[in-house]
Short mmCIF file of C-alpha atoms in Angstrom, two decimals:
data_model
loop_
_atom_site.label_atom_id
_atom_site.label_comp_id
_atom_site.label_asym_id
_atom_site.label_seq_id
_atom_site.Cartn_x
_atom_site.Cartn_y
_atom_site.Cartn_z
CA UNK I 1 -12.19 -5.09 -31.40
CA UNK I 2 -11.03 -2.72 -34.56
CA UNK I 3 -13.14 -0.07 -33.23
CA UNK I 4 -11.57 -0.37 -29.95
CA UNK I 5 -7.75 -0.21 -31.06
CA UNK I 6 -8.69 2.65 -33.35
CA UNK I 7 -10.42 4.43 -30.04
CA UNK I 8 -7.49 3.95 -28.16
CA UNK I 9 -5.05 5.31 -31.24
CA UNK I 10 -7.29 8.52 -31.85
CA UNK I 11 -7.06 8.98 -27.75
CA UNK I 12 -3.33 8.67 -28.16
CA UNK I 13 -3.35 11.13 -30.58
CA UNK I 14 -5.48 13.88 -28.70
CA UNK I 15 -3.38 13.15 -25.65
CA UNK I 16 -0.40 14.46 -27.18
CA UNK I 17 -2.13 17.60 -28.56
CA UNK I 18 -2.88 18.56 -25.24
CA UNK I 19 0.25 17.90 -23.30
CA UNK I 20 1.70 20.14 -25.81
CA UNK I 21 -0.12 23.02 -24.08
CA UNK I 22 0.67 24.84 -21.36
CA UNK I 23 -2.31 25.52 -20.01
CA UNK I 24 -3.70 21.81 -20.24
CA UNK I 25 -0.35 20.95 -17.70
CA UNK I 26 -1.66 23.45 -15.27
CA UNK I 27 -4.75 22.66 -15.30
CA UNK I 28 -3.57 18.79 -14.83
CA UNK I 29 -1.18 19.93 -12.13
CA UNK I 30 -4.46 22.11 -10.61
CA UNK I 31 -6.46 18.58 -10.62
CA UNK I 32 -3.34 16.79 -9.58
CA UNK I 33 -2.89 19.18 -6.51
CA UNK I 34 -6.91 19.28 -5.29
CA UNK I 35 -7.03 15.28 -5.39
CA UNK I 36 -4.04 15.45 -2.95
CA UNK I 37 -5.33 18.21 -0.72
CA UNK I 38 -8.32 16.80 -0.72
CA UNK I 39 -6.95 13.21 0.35
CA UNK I 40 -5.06 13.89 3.12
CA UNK I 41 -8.45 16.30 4.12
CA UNK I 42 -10.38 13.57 4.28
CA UNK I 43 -7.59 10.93 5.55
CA UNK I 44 -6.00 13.50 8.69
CA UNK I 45 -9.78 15.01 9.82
CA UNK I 46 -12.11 12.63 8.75
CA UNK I 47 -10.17 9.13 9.21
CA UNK I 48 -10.56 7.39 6.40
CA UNK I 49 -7.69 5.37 4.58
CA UNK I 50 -5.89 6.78 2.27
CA UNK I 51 -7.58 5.04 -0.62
CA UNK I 52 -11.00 5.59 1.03
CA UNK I 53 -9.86 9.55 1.10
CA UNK I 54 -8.91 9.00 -2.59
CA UNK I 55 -12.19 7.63 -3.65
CA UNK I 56 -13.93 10.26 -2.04
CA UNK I 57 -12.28 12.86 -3.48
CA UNK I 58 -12.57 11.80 -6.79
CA UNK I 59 -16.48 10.69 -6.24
CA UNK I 60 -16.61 14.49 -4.83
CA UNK I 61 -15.02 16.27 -7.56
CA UNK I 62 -16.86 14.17 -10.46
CA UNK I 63 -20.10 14.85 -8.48
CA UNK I 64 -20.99 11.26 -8.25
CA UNK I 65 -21.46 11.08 -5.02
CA UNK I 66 -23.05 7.54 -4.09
CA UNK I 67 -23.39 8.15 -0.30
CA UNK I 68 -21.00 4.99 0.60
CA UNK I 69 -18.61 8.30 2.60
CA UNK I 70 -19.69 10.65 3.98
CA UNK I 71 -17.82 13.74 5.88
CA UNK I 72 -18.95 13.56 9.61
CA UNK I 73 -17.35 16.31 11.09
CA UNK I 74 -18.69 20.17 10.37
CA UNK I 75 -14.86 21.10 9.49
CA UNK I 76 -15.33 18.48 7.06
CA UNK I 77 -18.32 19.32 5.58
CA UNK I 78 -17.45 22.61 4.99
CA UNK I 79 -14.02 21.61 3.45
CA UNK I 80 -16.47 19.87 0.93
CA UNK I 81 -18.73 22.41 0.09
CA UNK I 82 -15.55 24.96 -0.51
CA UNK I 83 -13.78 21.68 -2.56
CA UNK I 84 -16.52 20.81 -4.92
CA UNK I 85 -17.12 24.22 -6.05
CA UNK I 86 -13.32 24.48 -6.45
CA UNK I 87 -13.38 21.44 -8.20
CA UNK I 88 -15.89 21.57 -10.38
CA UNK I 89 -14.74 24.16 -11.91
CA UNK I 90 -10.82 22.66 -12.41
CA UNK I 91 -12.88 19.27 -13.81
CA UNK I 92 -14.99 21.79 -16.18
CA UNK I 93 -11.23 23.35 -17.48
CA UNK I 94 -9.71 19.84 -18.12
CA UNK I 95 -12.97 18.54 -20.02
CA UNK I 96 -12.86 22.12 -22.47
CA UNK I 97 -9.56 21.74 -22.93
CA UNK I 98 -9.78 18.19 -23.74
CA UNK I 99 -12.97 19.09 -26.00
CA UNK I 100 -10.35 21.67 -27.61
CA UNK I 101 -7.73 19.26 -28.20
CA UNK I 102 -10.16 16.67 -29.93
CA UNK I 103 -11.39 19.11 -32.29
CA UNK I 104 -7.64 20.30 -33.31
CA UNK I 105 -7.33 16.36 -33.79
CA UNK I 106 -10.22 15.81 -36.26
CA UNK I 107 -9.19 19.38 -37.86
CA UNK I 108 -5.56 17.80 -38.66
CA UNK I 109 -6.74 14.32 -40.11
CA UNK I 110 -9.15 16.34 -42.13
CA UNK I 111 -6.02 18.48 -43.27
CA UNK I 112 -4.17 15.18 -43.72
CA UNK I 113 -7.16 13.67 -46.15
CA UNK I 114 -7.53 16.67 -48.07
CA UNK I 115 -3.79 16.89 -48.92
CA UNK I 116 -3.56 12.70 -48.86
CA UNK I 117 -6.69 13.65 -52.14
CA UNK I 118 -4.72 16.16 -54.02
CA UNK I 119 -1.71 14.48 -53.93
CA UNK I 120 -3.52 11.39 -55.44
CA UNK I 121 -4.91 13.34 -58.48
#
């Protein structure tokens, strides 16, 4: 249960390194912006509910895909071929840039340690 609660504090950390950059907001605005374009896709030319849209969109972009949806129309599976390649690449920005931010994290507490040990002597 430690482990867990110091998880969740480094994630709180690294979270607020990256919403300090600009380019992490745009690229959580771009993912932001495809989940909704891709929902009401799915929900105004395929049918499905608005959650179901949402789940497939999200299954779509992450690649999952476990074949529960499926587009039926060929509007909509060319929508889907265009989105994931979109999408993939948007996903790929937010995981580097989250990569980024964790390493500026573990940079800083090993800055904080090293002064935390000269201080001490």
């Amino acid at each position: 249960m430690i482990s867990f609660i110091l998880l969740f504090r480094s994630l709180w950390h690294i979270l607020k390194i990256l919403f300090k950059q600009e380019e992490q907001k745009a690229v959580l605005l771009a993912v932001l912006f495809i989940l909704v374009i891709g929902t009401l896709f799915y929900h105004n030319v395929e049918g499905m509910a608005y959650l179901d849209a949402l789940y497939f969109a999200v299954m779509t972009l992450a690649t999952v895909g476990y074949g529960d949806f499926i587009p039926h129309t060929a509007l909509g599976k060319l929508f889907t071929i265009v989105y994931v390649l979109i999408g993939v690449g948007i996903l790929t920005a937010l995981i580097a840039n989250f990569n980024r931010a964790l390493i500026e994290y573990h940079k800083e507490k090993r800055g904080a340690a090293a002064t935390k040990v000269e201080t001490e002597k």
